[in-house]
XYZ file of C-alpha atoms in Angstrom:
143
model
C -47.860 110.658 244.924
C -48.507 111.989 241.463
C -50.427 115.190 240.784
C -51.673 115.484 237.210
C -52.894 118.899 236.060
C -54.486 119.457 232.660
C -55.413 123.041 231.837
C -57.299 123.751 228.633
C -59.334 126.441 226.895
C -62.482 124.758 225.560
C -64.705 126.412 222.914
C -68.157 127.365 224.207
C -69.921 125.005 221.784
C -67.874 122.002 223.088
C -67.946 122.912 226.776
C -70.980 120.765 227.639
C -69.487 117.683 226.000
C -66.101 118.285 227.664
C -67.666 118.691 231.113
C -69.747 115.541 230.665
C -66.619 113.498 229.899
C -64.559 115.039 232.686
C -67.361 114.648 235.259
C -67.631 110.960 234.413
C -63.860 110.662 234.973
C -64.138 112.394 238.348
C -66.827 109.950 239.476
C -64.865 106.947 238.203
C -61.547 108.089 239.695
C -63.010 108.902 243.098
C -64.194 105.304 243.322
C -60.593 104.079 242.948
C -58.774 103.483 246.264
C -55.471 104.778 244.861
C -56.992 108.095 243.740
C -56.495 110.733 246.442
C -58.700 113.265 244.645
C -60.000 114.214 241.246
C -61.669 117.514 240.383
C -62.592 119.974 237.677
C -61.962 123.688 238.221
C -62.985 126.731 236.197
C -60.661 129.697 235.875
C -62.366 132.792 237.290
C -60.180 135.130 235.236
C -60.017 133.356 231.877
C -63.193 132.494 229.985
C -63.680 128.891 228.895
C -60.632 127.578 230.752
C -61.052 124.293 232.597
C -58.513 122.591 234.800
C -58.704 118.862 235.450
C -56.665 117.695 238.438
C -56.103 114.254 239.830
C -53.766 112.950 242.517
C -52.725 109.306 242.749
C -51.003 107.542 245.642
C -48.483 105.687 243.506
C -46.725 106.159 240.212
C -47.599 102.594 239.215
C -51.342 103.175 239.701
C -51.169 106.485 237.875
C -49.406 104.876 234.901
C -52.036 102.149 234.821
C -54.700 104.851 234.855
C -53.006 106.666 231.931
C -53.092 103.490 229.833
C -56.767 102.797 230.549
C -59.524 103.076 227.955
C -61.236 105.594 230.229
C -58.273 107.973 230.114
C -58.533 108.074 226.325
C -61.736 110.060 226.870
C -59.699 112.730 228.667
C -57.383 112.835 225.662
C -60.440 113.505 223.483
C -61.226 116.530 225.649
C -57.657 117.777 225.230
C -58.158 117.587 221.471
C -61.144 119.945 221.808
C -58.911 122.709 223.204
C -58.679 126.032 221.378
C -54.912 126.144 221.891
C -52.164 123.863 223.168
C -53.296 122.618 226.611
C -50.971 122.786 229.595
C -50.170 119.289 230.835
C -48.198 118.776 234.006
C -47.319 115.707 236.073
C -45.736 116.407 239.465
C -44.152 113.756 241.670
C -44.742 114.657 245.327
C -42.464 113.033 247.883
C -44.070 114.592 250.973
C -46.865 116.939 251.913
C -47.836 118.801 255.091
C -50.575 121.137 256.190
C -51.058 124.115 258.479
C -49.127 122.420 261.277
C -45.929 123.122 259.333
C -46.545 126.862 259.195
C -47.517 126.914 262.872
C -44.287 125.090 263.745
C -42.246 127.451 261.587
C -43.860 130.501 263.210
C -43.076 129.132 266.687
C -39.455 128.467 265.698
C -39.137 132.002 264.298
C -40.543 133.493 267.491
C -38.021 131.532 269.565
C -35.191 132.888 267.427
C -35.949 136.573 267.914
C -32.651 138.391 268.402
C -32.017 140.002 271.743
C -32.205 143.823 271.984
C -28.411 144.365 271.924
C -28.176 142.506 268.608
C -30.916 144.727 267.195
C -29.206 147.878 268.393
C -25.942 146.832 266.760
C -27.749 146.500 263.452
C -29.390 149.906 263.894
C -26.096 151.537 264.850
C -24.607 151.314 261.364
C -24.896 154.660 259.613
C -26.667 156.451 262.508
C -25.307 159.062 264.922
C -26.370 161.129 267.890
C -30.086 161.810 268.239
C -31.124 159.268 265.556
C -29.292 156.457 267.329
C -30.757 157.355 270.764
C -34.263 157.533 269.283
C -33.816 154.176 267.570
C -32.494 152.566 270.750
C -35.359 153.941 272.829
C -37.898 152.697 270.281
C -36.169 149.323 270.294
C -36.179 149.054 274.101
C -39.890 149.947 274.128
C -40.474 146.982 271.821
C -38.537 144.562 274.036
C -40.738 142.348 276.153
């Protein structure tokens, strides 16, 4: 998959024209079976900054899209930018969702060290009362 991100600061007087062009690209791209998504985002912290993002299933389809007459309209929007736009093309080999973090959390929970291992770590640099207090706190945490 290819993720294309175009980030640009558009002057207020050209914003309407830029949004009209980008919205037409969103509608056109979403109708393409190889387009995973296409969207326009506004930066909440920077005035007049728009971000145009599109994800394509294959590099070949994305390259075809870049060479299209329609994509030249996006290039016109980039020319409207107040300063050099940020242009980024990321190749994504795999992608996962929340199930990955849930699996990672479960694996971490299964790898909790046993209390003796914890006490060995706490032992370094501690003596007497501090060590006993740490060990008692640790044993209270053990389930």
